[in-house]
Coordinates of C-alpha atoms in Angstrom, one line a residue:
M1 CA 6.5 -21.3 -6.3
L2 CA 2.8 -21.2 -7.0
A3 CA 1.2 -23.9 -4.8
H4 CA -2.5 -23.3 -5.2
L5 CA -4.9 -21.2 -7.2
S6 CA -8.6 -20.8 -6.4
L7 CA -11.1 -19.2 -8.8
K8 CA -14.8 -18.4 -7.9
Q9 CA -17.3 -16.7 -10.2
F10 CA -14.5 -15.7 -12.5
A11 CA -15.6 -15.1 -16.2
V12 CA -17.1 -18.5 -17.2
V13 CA -15.6 -20.4 -14.3
S14 CA -18.1 -21.0 -11.4
A15 CA -15.4 -22.5 -9.1
A16 CA -12.0 -24.1 -9.6
E17 CA -9.3 -25.3 -7.3
L18 CA -5.9 -26.0 -8.8
S19 CA -2.7 -27.3 -7.1
F20 CA 0.7 -26.9 -8.7
G21 CA 4.1 -28.5 -8.2
P22 CA 7.6 -28.0 -9.5
G23 CA 8.6 -28.5 -13.1
L24 CA 6.5 -27.9 -16.2
T25 CA 2.7 -27.8 -15.9
V26 CA 0.8 -27.6 -19.2
I27 CA -2.8 -26.4 -19.6
S28 CA -4.8 -27.3 -22.7
G29 CA -8.4 -27.3 -23.9
E30 CA -10.6 -26.6 -26.8
T31 CA -10.6 -23.1 -28.4
G32 CA -12.8 -20.8 -26.4
A33 CA -12.8 -23.1 -23.3
G34 CA -11.0 -20.6 -21.2
K35 CA -7.4 -21.9 -21.1
S36 CA -6.0 -18.4 -20.7
L37 CA -8.3 -17.5 -17.8
L38 CA -5.8 -19.0 -15.4
V39 CA -3.2 -16.6 -16.8
D40 CA -5.6 -13.8 -16.6
A41 CA -6.3 -14.6 -13.0
L42 CA -2.6 -14.5 -12.2
G43 CA -2.4 -11.2 -14.0
L44 CA -5.2 -9.7 -11.8
L45 CA -3.5 -11.1 -8.7
S46 CA -0.3 -9.4 -9.9
G47 CA -2.1 -6.0 -9.7
L48 CA -3.5 -5.5 -13.2
R49 CA -6.6 -3.4 -13.4
A50 CA -9.9 -5.2 -13.7
D51 CA -13.4 -4.3 -14.9
S52 CA -16.8 -5.8 -14.2
G53 CA -16.5 -8.0 -17.3
V54 CA -14.4 -10.6 -15.3
V55 CA -17.2 -11.3 -12.9
R56 CA -19.3 -14.3 -14.0
H57 CA -22.7 -13.3 -15.3
G58 CA -25.3 -13.2 -12.5
A59 CA -22.7 -13.2 -9.7
D60 CA -22.1 -10.3 -7.3
R61 CA -18.3 -10.7 -7.3
A62 CA -15.4 -12.8 -8.4
E63 CA -12.8 -14.0 -6.0
L64 CA -9.2 -15.1 -6.8
V65 CA -6.8 -16.6 -4.3
A66 CA -3.2 -17.7 -4.9
D67 CA -0.9 -19.4 -2.4
F68 CA 2.9 -19.2 -3.0
T69 CA 5.6 -21.0 -1.1
L70 CA 8.5 -18.8 -0.3
D71 CA 11.4 -21.3 0.1
D72 CA 12.6 -20.5 -3.4
A73 CA 11.6 -16.8 -3.4
P74 CA 14.0 -14.9 -1.0
L75 CA 13.3 -11.5 -2.6
A76 CA 9.6 -11.9 -2.1
A77 CA 10.1 -13.0 1.6
A78 CA 12.3 -10.0 2.2
W79 CA 9.7 -7.7 0.6
L80 CA 7.0 -9.1 2.8
R81 CA 9.2 -8.7 5.9
D82 CA 10.2 -5.1 5.0
N83 CA 6.5 -4.2 4.5
E84 CA 5.4 -6.0 7.6
L85 CA 3.2 -8.3 5.6
D86 CA 4.9 -11.6 6.4
E87 CA 2.5 -14.1 7.9
T88 CA 4.2 -14.7 11.3
G89 CA 5.8 -11.3 11.8
D90 CA 9.2 -12.9 12.2
G91 CA 10.0 -13.2 8.5
E92 CA 9.9 -17.0 8.5
A93 CA 6.5 -17.5 6.8
A94 CA 6.5 -20.5 4.5
I95 CA 3.3 -19.5 2.6
C96 CA 2.2 -16.2 1.1
Q97 CA -1.4 -15.8 0.2
I98 CA -2.6 -13.2 -2.3
R99 CA -6.4 -12.6 -2.5
R100 CA -8.4 -10.3 -4.7
V101 CA -12.1 -9.7 -4.9
I102 CA -13.6 -7.9 -7.9
R103 CA -17.2 -6.6 -7.6
A104 CA -19.8 -6.6 -10.4
D105 CA -19.7 -2.8 -10.3
G106 CA -16.0 -2.8 -11.2
G107 CA -14.6 -2.1 -7.8
S108 CA -12.0 -4.3 -6.2
R109 CA -10.1 -5.0 -3.1
A110 CA -6.9 -6.9 -2.4
W111 CA -5.2 -8.6 0.5
I112 CA -1.7 -10.1 1.2
N113 CA -1.7 -12.6 4.0
G114 CA -5.1 -11.3 5.1
R115 CA -4.1 -7.6 5.3
P116 CA -5.5 -5.0 2.9
V117 CA -3.1 -3.7 0.3
T118 CA -3.0 -1.5 -2.8
L119 CA -2.7 -2.7 -6.4
S120 CA 0.7 -1.1 -6.5
Q121 CA 1.8 -3.3 -3.5
L122 CA 0.3 -6.4 -5.3
G123 CA 2.5 -5.5 -8.4
E124 CA 5.6 -5.1 -6.3
L125 CA 5.2 -8.5 -4.6
A126 CA 4.0 -10.3 -7.7
G127 CA 7.1 -9.1 -9.6
R128 CA 9.2 -11.0 -7.1
L129 CA 7.0 -14.2 -7.4
V130 CA 5.9 -14.7 -10.9
E131 CA 6.7 -13.7 -14.5
I132 CA 3.9 -13.8 -17.1
H133 CA 4.8 -14.1 -20.8
G134 CA 2.2 -14.1 -23.5
Q135 CA 1.7 -13.1 -27.1
H136 CA 1.6 -9.4 -26.1
E137 CA 5.1 -9.8 -24.7
Q138 CA 6.2 -10.5 -28.3
Q139 CA 5.0 -7.1 -29.2
A140 CA 6.8 -5.6 -26.3
L141 CA 10.0 -7.0 -27.7
M142 CA 9.5 -4.8 -30.7
S143 CA 10.2 -1.7 -28.5
R144 CA 13.9 -0.7 -28.5
A145 CA 13.5 0.4 -24.9
S146 CA 12.3 -3.1 -24.0
Q147 CA 15.2 -4.6 -25.9
L148 CA 17.7 -2.5 -24.0
G149 CA 16.0 -3.4 -20.7
L150 CA 16.1 -7.1 -21.6
L151 CA 19.8 -6.9 -22.5
D152 CA 20.6 -5.2 -19.2
A153 CA 18.6 -7.8 -17.3
Y154 CA 20.3 -10.6 -19.2
G155 CA 23.8 -9.1 -18.4
R156 CA 22.8 -8.2 -14.9
H157 CA 23.9 -4.6 -15.3
D158 CA 22.1 -3.1 -12.3
A159 CA 25.3 -1.9 -10.6
P160 CA 27.0 -0.2 -13.6
L161 CA 23.6 1.2 -14.8
A162 CA 23.1 2.8 -11.4
V163 CA 26.5 4.5 -11.6
V164 CA 25.6 5.8 -15.1
E165 CA 22.3 7.1 -13.8
A166 CA 23.9 8.9 -10.8
A167 CA 26.6 10.5 -13.1
A168 CA 23.9 11.6 -15.5
Q169 CA 21.9 13.2 -12.7
Q170 CA 24.9 15.1 -11.5
W171 CA 25.8 16.3 -15.0
S172 CA 22.1 17.4 -15.6
A173 CA 22.0 19.3 -12.3
L174 CA 25.1 21.3 -13.2
L175 CA 23.8 22.0 -16.7
R176 CA 20.5 23.3 -15.2
E177 CA 22.4 25.5 -12.8
R178 CA 24.4 27.0 -15.6
D179 CA 21.3 27.6 -17.7
T180 CA 19.6 29.3 -14.8
L181 CA 22.6 31.6 -14.2
S182 CA 23.1 32.4 -17.9
A183 CA 19.4 33.2 -18.3
Q184 CA 19.6 36.0 -15.6
G185 CA 21.6 38.2 -17.9
D186 CA 22.6 41.7 -16.5
V187 CA 21.7 41.5 -12.8
S188 CA 23.1 44.9 -11.7
D189 CA 19.7 46.5 -11.3
R190 CA 18.5 43.6 -9.2
I191 CA 21.7 43.7 -7.1
A192 CA 21.2 47.5 -6.5
W193 CA 17.5 47.0 -5.4
L194 CA 18.4 44.1 -3.1
E195 CA 21.3 46.1 -1.5
H196 CA 18.9 49.0 -0.7
Q197 CA 16.2 46.7 0.7
H198 CA 18.7 44.7 2.7
A199 CA 20.4 47.8 4.1
E200 CA 17.0 49.1 5.2
L201 CA 16.3 45.9 7.1
E202 CA 19.8 45.8 8.6
R203 CA 19.3 49.1 10.3
E204 CA 16.6 47.6 12.4
V205 CA 16.9 45.1 15.3
L206 CA 14.6 42.4 14.1
E207 CA 15.4 39.4 16.2
A208 CA 12.6 37.8 18.1
E209 CA 14.0 38.6 21.5
A210 CA 14.4 42.3 20.6
L211 CA 10.9 42.5 19.2
A212 CA 9.4 40.9 22.3
K213 CA 11.3 43.4 24.6
L214 CA 10.1 46.3 22.4
L215 CA 6.5 45.3 22.7
S216 CA 6.9 44.8 26.5
D217 CA 8.4 48.3 26.9
H218 CA 5.6 49.7 24.8
R219 CA 3.0 48.1 27.1
R220 CA 4.8 49.3 30.2
H221 CA 5.0 52.9 29.0
A222 CA 1.4 52.9 27.7
H223 CA 0.2 51.9 31.2
A224 CA 2.8 53.8 33.2
A225 CA 0.3 56.1 35.0
G226 CA -1.8 53.2 36.1
L227 CA 1.2 51.1 37.2
I228 CA 2.6 54.0 39.3
A229 CA -0.7 54.6 41.0
A230 CA -1.2 50.9 41.8
C231 CA 2.4 50.6 43.2
E232 CA 2.0 53.7 45.4
S233 CA -1.4 52.5 46.7
A234 CA -0.1 49.0 47.5
F235 CA 3.0 50.4 49.2
A236 CA 0.9 52.8 51.3
R237 CA -1.5 50.1 52.5
L238 CA 1.2 47.5 53.1
G239 CA 3.7 49.9 54.8
G240 CA 1.2 51.6 57.2
D241 CA 0.9 55.0 55.5
E242 CA -2.9 54.4 55.5
G243 CA -3.5 52.8 58.9
P244 CA -1.5 50.1 60.7
S245 CA 1.1 48.2 58.6
L246 CA 0.6 44.5 57.9
T247 CA 4.0 43.8 59.3
R248 CA 3.1 45.4 62.7
L249 CA -0.3 43.5 62.8
V250 CA 1.5 40.2 62.1
Q251 CA 4.0 40.9 64.9
Q252 CA 1.1 41.7 67.3
V253 CA -0.6 38.4 66.5
R254 CA 2.6 36.5 66.9
G255 CA 3.1 38.0 70.4
E256 CA -0.4 37.0 71.5
L257 CA 0.0 33.4 70.3
Q258 CA 3.5 33.0 71.8
R259 CA 2.1 33.7 75.3
V260 CA -0.3 30.7 75.1
A261 CA 1.7 28.4 72.8
E262 CA 3.0 26.4 75.7
H263 CA -0.5 25.0 76.1
E264 CA -1.0 24.1 72.4
P265 CA 2.3 23.0 70.6
R266 CA 0.6 23.5 67.2
L267 CA 0.5 27.2 67.7
N268 CA 4.3 27.1 67.2
D269 CA 3.7 26.1 63.6
V270 CA 1.3 29.0 63.2
D271 CA 3.9 31.3 64.6
A272 CA 6.5 30.1 62.1
M273 CA 4.1 30.6 59.2
L274 CA 3.4 34.1 60.3
D275 CA 7.1 34.8 60.6
N276 CA 7.6 33.7 57.0
A277 CA 4.6 35.9 56.0
A278 CA 6.2 38.9 57.6
I279 CA 9.5 38.3 55.7
Q280 CA 7.5 37.9 52.4
I281 CA 5.7 41.2 53.1
D282 CA 8.9 43.0 53.7
E283 CA 10.4 41.7 50.5
A284 CA 7.3 42.6 48.6
L285 CA 7.5 46.2 49.9
T286 CA 11.2 46.4 48.8
L287 CA 10.3 45.2 45.3
L288 CA 7.3 47.5 45.1
D289 CA 9.6 50.4 45.9
R290 CA 12.1 49.4 43.2
V291 CA 9.4 48.9 40.6
R292 CA 8.0 52.4 41.4
D293 CA 11.4 54.0 41.1
D294 CA 11.8 52.3 37.6
L295 CA 8.5 53.6 36.3
D296 CA 8.6 57.0 34.7
L297 CA 6.1 59.0 32.8
D298 CA 8.3 59.9 29.8
P299 CA 6.3 60.9 26.7
S300 CA 9.4 61.2 24.5
A301 CA 10.5 57.6 25.3
F302 CA 7.0 56.3 24.6
E303 CA 7.0 58.1 21.3
Q304 CA 10.3 56.6 20.3
I305 CA 9.0 53.1 21.0
E306 CA 5.9 53.7 19.0
N307 CA 7.9 55.0 16.1
K308 CA 10.1 51.8 16.2
I309 CA 7.0 49.6 16.2
G310 CA 5.5 51.6 13.4
R311 CA 8.7 51.2 11.2
L312 CA 8.6 47.5 11.8
H313 CA 5.0 47.2 10.7
E314 CA 5.7 49.4 7.7
L315 CA 8.6 47.1 6.6
A316 CA 6.4 44.0 7.2
R317 CA 3.7 45.4 4.9
K318 CA 6.3 46.4 2.3
H319 CA 7.8 42.9 2.2
R320 CA 4.4 41.2 2.6
V321 CA 5.4 39.2 5.7
A322 CA 4.5 39.3 9.4
P323 CA 6.9 41.4 11.6
E324 CA 8.3 38.3 13.1
Q325 CA 9.2 37.0 9.6
L326 CA 11.4 40.1 8.8
P327 CA 14.6 38.4 9.8
A328 CA 14.0 35.6 7.4
A329 CA 13.3 38.1 4.6
R330 CA 16.5 39.9 5.4
D331 CA 18.5 36.7 5.4
G332 CA 16.9 35.6 2.1
M333 CA 18.0 38.9 0.5
A334 CA 21.5 38.4 1.8
G335 CA 21.6 34.9 0.3
E336 CA 20.4 36.1 -3.1
L337 CA 22.8 39.0 -3.1
E338 CA 25.7 36.6 -2.5
L339 CA 24.6 34.4 -5.3
L340 CA 24.1 37.2 -7.7
R341 CA 27.5 38.9 -6.9
S342 CA 29.2 35.6 -7.3
A343 CA 27.3 34.5 -10.5
G344 CA 30.2 35.4 -12.8
D345 CA 32.7 33.5 -10.7
R346 CA 30.2 30.6 -10.4
L347 CA 29.8 30.4 -14.1
Q348 CA 33.5 30.0 -14.6
V349 CA 33.7 27.3 -11.9
L350 CA 30.6 25.6 -13.4
D351 CA 32.3 25.1 -16.8
G352 CA 35.0 23.1 -15.1
E353 CA 32.6 21.1 -13.0
I354 CA 30.5 20.3 -16.0
Q355 CA 33.5 19.0 -17.9
S356 CA 34.4 16.9 -14.9
A357 CA 30.9 15.5 -14.6
R358 CA 30.8 14.7 -18.3
A359 CA 34.1 12.8 -18.1
Q360 CA 32.8 10.9 -15.0
W361 CA 29.6 10.0 -17.0
R362 CA 31.7 9.0 -20.0
R363 CA 33.8 6.6 -17.8
A364 CA 30.7 5.1 -16.3
A365 CA 29.0 4.8 -19.7
D366 CA 32.2 3.1 -21.2
T367 CA 32.2 0.5 -18.4
L368 CA 28.5 -0.2 -18.9
G369 CA 29.0 -0.2 -22.7
E370 CA 31.7 -2.8 -22.4
A371 CA 29.5 -5.0 -20.2
R372 CA 26.7 -4.6 -22.8
R373 CA 28.9 -5.7 -25.6
K374 CA 29.9 -8.9 -23.8
A375 CA 26.2 -9.6 -22.9
A376 CA 25.1 -8.8 -26.5
K377 CA 27.6 -11.3 -27.9
N378 CA 26.5 -14.0 -25.5
L379 CA 22.8 -13.3 -26.1
S380 CA 23.3 -13.3 -29.9
E381 CA 25.1 -16.6 -29.9
T382 CA 22.7 -18.3 -27.5
T383 CA 19.6 -17.1 -29.3
S384 CA 21.0 -17.9 -32.7
A385 CA 21.6 -21.5 -31.6
L386 CA 18.1 -21.7 -30.2
I387 CA 16.3 -20.4 -33.3
G388 CA 18.3 -23.0 -35.3
E389 CA 16.9 -25.7 -33.1
L390 CA 13.4 -24.1 -33.4
G391 CA 13.3 -24.8 -37.2
M392 CA 15.1 -21.7 -38.5
G393 CA 18.2 -23.4 -39.6
G394 CA 20.8 -20.9 -40.7
G395 CA 19.0 -18.1 -39.1
R396 CA 20.9 -15.5 -37.2
F397 CA 20.1 -13.2 -34.2
D398 CA 22.2 -10.2 -33.6
V399 CA 22.2 -7.6 -30.8
A400 CA 23.4 -4.4 -32.4
L401 CA 24.7 -1.5 -30.2
E402 CA 24.4 2.0 -31.6
P403 CA 26.3 4.9 -30.0
L404 CA 24.4 8.0 -29.0
D405 CA 25.2 11.7 -29.1
E406 CA 27.2 12.7 -26.0
D407 CA 26.2 16.3 -25.8
R408 CA 23.6 15.7 -23.2
P409 CA 23.6 13.2 -20.3
D410 CA 21.7 10.0 -20.8
P411 CA 20.8 7.9 -17.7
Q412 CA 20.6 4.8 -19.9
G413 CA 24.2 5.0 -21.1
G414 CA 26.0 5.8 -24.3
E415 CA 24.3 3.4 -26.7
R416 CA 20.9 2.0 -27.7
V417 CA 20.1 -1.5 -28.7
E418 CA 18.5 -3.0 -31.9
F419 CA 17.6 -6.7 -32.1
L420 CA 18.4 -7.9 -35.7
V421 CA 17.2 -11.1 -37.3
A422 CA 18.1 -13.0 -40.4
A423 CA 15.5 -15.7 -40.8
N424 CA 17.3 -17.7 -43.5
P425 CA 20.9 -18.2 -44.6
G426 CA 22.3 -15.5 -46.9
Q427 CA 19.6 -12.9 -45.9
P428 CA 20.7 -9.6 -44.4
A429 CA 19.8 -9.1 -40.7
R430 CA 16.8 -6.9 -40.3
P431 CA 15.3 -5.2 -37.2
L432 CA 13.1 -7.6 -35.2
R433 CA 10.3 -5.0 -35.3
K434 CA 10.2 -5.4 -39.1
V435 CA 9.9 -9.2 -39.1
A436 CA 6.5 -9.9 -40.7
S437 CA 6.0 -13.7 -40.2
G438 CA 4.0 -14.4 -37.1
G439 CA 5.5 -17.9 -36.9
E440 CA 9.1 -16.6 -37.1
L441 CA 8.3 -13.9 -34.6
S442 CA 6.9 -16.5 -32.1
R443 CA 10.0 -18.7 -32.5
I444 CA 12.4 -15.9 -32.2
S445 CA 10.6 -14.5 -29.2
L446 CA 10.5 -17.9 -27.5
A447 CA 14.3 -18.4 -28.2
I448 CA 15.0 -15.0 -26.6
E449 CA 12.8 -15.9 -23.6
V450 CA 14.5 -19.3 -23.2
A451 CA 17.9 -17.6 -23.5
A452 CA 17.2 -14.7 -21.2
F453 CA 14.8 -16.0 -18.6
G454 CA 15.6 -18.1 -15.6
L455 CA 18.5 -15.8 -14.7
D456 CA 16.7 -14.0 -12.0
A457 CA 15.2 -14.9 -8.6
V458 CA 11.6 -15.2 -9.8
A459 CA 10.6 -18.9 -9.2
T460 CA 7.4 -19.1 -11.4
M461 CA 7.2 -18.4 -15.1
V462 CA 3.9 -18.5 -17.0
F463 CA 3.8 -18.8 -20.8
D464 CA 0.5 -18.1 -22.6
E465 CA 0.5 -19.8 -26.0
V466 CA 3.9 -18.5 -26.9
D467 CA 4.1 -21.6 -29.2
S468 CA 1.5 -20.2 -31.6
G469 CA 2.5 -20.3 -35.2
I470 CA 4.7 -23.4 -34.9
G471 CA 4.1 -27.1 -35.1
G472 CA 5.6 -30.5 -35.9
A473 CA 9.2 -31.2 -34.8
V474 CA 9.7 -27.6 -33.9
A475 CA 6.8 -27.8 -31.4
E476 CA 8.5 -30.8 -29.8
I477 CA 11.7 -28.9 -29.4
V478 CA 9.8 -26.0 -27.9
G479 CA 8.3 -28.4 -25.4
Q480 CA 11.7 -29.7 -24.6
K481 CA 13.1 -26.2 -24.0
L482 CA 10.2 -25.4 -21.6
R483 CA 10.7 -28.7 -19.8
A484 CA 14.4 -28.0 -19.4
L485 CA 13.5 -24.6 -18.1
G486 CA 11.3 -26.4 -15.6
A487 CA 14.3 -28.1 -14.1
S488 CA 15.3 -24.8 -12.4
R489 CA 12.0 -22.9 -12.3
Q490 CA 8.3 -23.7 -12.0
V491 CA 6.9 -23.3 -15.5
L492 CA 3.2 -23.0 -16.4
C493 CA 2.3 -23.1 -20.1
V494 CA -1.0 -22.7 -21.8
T495 CA -0.7 -24.6 -25.1
H496 CA -2.7 -25.9 -28.1
L497 CA 0.1 -28.2 -29.3
A498 CA 0.3 -31.9 -28.3
Q499 CA 4.1 -31.9 -28.7
V500 CA 4.4 -29.2 -26.1
A501 CA 1.8 -30.6 -23.8
A502 CA 3.5 -34.0 -23.8
Q503 CA 6.5 -32.5 -22.2
G504 CA 4.7 -31.4 -19.0
H505 CA 5.3 -33.0 -15.7
A506 CA 1.6 -32.3 -14.9
H507 CA -1.3 -31.6 -17.2
Y508 CA -4.6 -29.7 -16.7
R509 CA -7.5 -29.7 -19.2
V510 CA -10.0 -26.8 -19.4
S511 CA -13.4 -27.8 -20.8
K512 CA -16.6 -25.9 -21.3
A513 CA -20.3 -27.0 -21.3
A514 CA -23.7 -25.3 -21.3
S515 CA -25.9 -25.7 -18.3
E516 CA -29.3 -24.1 -18.3
G517 CA -28.3 -21.9 -21.2
V518 CA -25.1 -20.6 -19.4
T519 CA -21.6 -21.6 -20.6
Q520 CA -19.4 -22.8 -17.8
S521 CA -15.7 -23.9 -17.8
A522 CA -14.2 -26.6 -15.7
V523 CA -10.6 -27.4 -14.9
Q524 CA -9.4 -31.0 -14.4
V525 CA -6.0 -32.5 -13.6
L526 CA -5.3 -35.4 -16.0
G527 CA -4.0 -38.9 -15.1
A528 CA -1.9 -40.9 -17.5
K529 CA -4.8 -42.4 -19.5
Q530 CA -6.6 -39.0 -19.6
R531 CA -3.4 -37.4 -20.9
E532 CA -3.3 -39.8 -23.8
E533 CA -6.9 -39.0 -24.7
E534 CA -6.2 -35.2 -24.5
L535 CA -3.1 -35.4 -26.6
A536 CA -5.0 -37.5 -29.1
R537 CA -7.7 -34.9 -29.3
M538 CA -5.0 -32.2 -29.8
L539 CA -3.4 -34.2 -32.6
G540 CA -6.5 -35.6 -34.4
G541 CA -9.4 -33.3 -33.6
I542 CA -12.9 -34.8 -33.4
E543 CA -12.1 -38.3 -34.8
L544 CA -9.8 -40.2 -32.4
N545 CA -8.7 -43.4 -34.2
K546 CA -6.2 -45.9 -33.2
E547 CA -3.4 -44.2 -35.1
V548 CA -4.0 -40.9 -33.4
R549 CA -4.1 -42.5 -29.9
A550 CA -0.9 -44.4 -30.7
A551 CA 0.8 -41.2 -31.8
A552 CA -0.3 -39.6 -28.5
K553 CA 1.1 -42.5 -26.6
R554 CA 4.4 -42.3 -28.4
L555 CA 4.7 -38.6 -27.5
L556 CA 4.4 -39.4 -23.9
A557 CA 6.8 -42.3 -24.1
D558 CA 9.4 -40.2 -25.8
V559 CA 9.6 -37.7 -23.1
V560 CA 13.0 -37.8 -21.4

């Protein structure tokens, strides 16, 4: 529920602080005073794009802040928790604050609970906190897509609609696969080319380990002469061919130290180290001898290795990949060959799978269609009763379902919706989008809203002059409907009708005045006496005589 709204330097409002409670809160004021600015502010806090025109003239920026309680908004609380934007971090925050600053240059920034967010995130959260319905929503009802969405929302068809969408996606994927295979035509030339290229790669050992060994062998053969010379020199110097051997020298040193070690115990540690050194030298000599025996100056073997490396580089250039990527190229060809060879068989299998997917979609669409027919009947009856109460006695509202062509999968189901209206008895029902009367359209739209809204988990609903084009007793009924809606939801309503305003549990008045040549708007919560005066103004205009004030007083007294 919206608890508090703060506006600073917003349009013609210098500063305003508004607190809201449950039930129906009405907002009234003279034409041009800025009644709808409160709705505009909530729209901007819901993620709508803004321009510099919303910043009060002469100010650097406009600032909007809204505080919502979350006790009646579990979906919003869950969203905050999932996005780690809840106030306390434990998912138990009682208040959610949304703040947005719009600069005079048109830029803006937004925060949720003090943390920067994107406009998309604002929209996601606001969609779980507040619904805004104004005169432009009446135009949205003209769209058949919007009508279908409203019917599905009214009937709570999320689950069957998701099944239809999944079935349509599966059917579409199979159709695309069949189209792709069919478009290939005769692939015999492609198969022959792939078989030749694949066989050429198969003849080579391409794995990473084999390539690494080949390069290692190439380096060893390329440097064989130097390796042999280095091994022979090291063996001669270590083994004593060129002077005393290291092993004999080490043993001589050990003998000398052992004769005096009894006088210095630490020399025993030195002796042990030299013993280990002698063992390591012997092992090194053994390994040197083995390495030397393995080395061979074999020009023919070196040539074979070079030829292998040359072939690999040639294949890599041919397939436009690095040598180490040749195995992937080979495997890719193998996969394509398998697909092409089995394309005919796959086409035959696909026909059966497509028929199965179509039947699955049809079953899901039939289930959704049955649910839509029940919801359409209920919405038609409820809305027809409401438009009768709203001064269109004998009028009729129908939700017509029209079947679609089943040749292609449709994620929205097997039918489309058309809202039909007969404004008077005996008249044929016509599409709502062709209803010409603005007053009739307002009443029909409000009837649909009253019938369809309040079914979801959004706790706050905002109505911006949805009562335009009506008056008298009908206006009083509209007010009663909005007040009844306020029994289960927080309702904010911008109105110019006293009969609607009288039904509010709370009443704000927006007024404007010129100060130093600049127009400013102010918002004031009205007490009981002030409400009488405001209703009298709404009823009688400039001249407020006793009769008008008495009528205003009766309006308030008649509220149940």
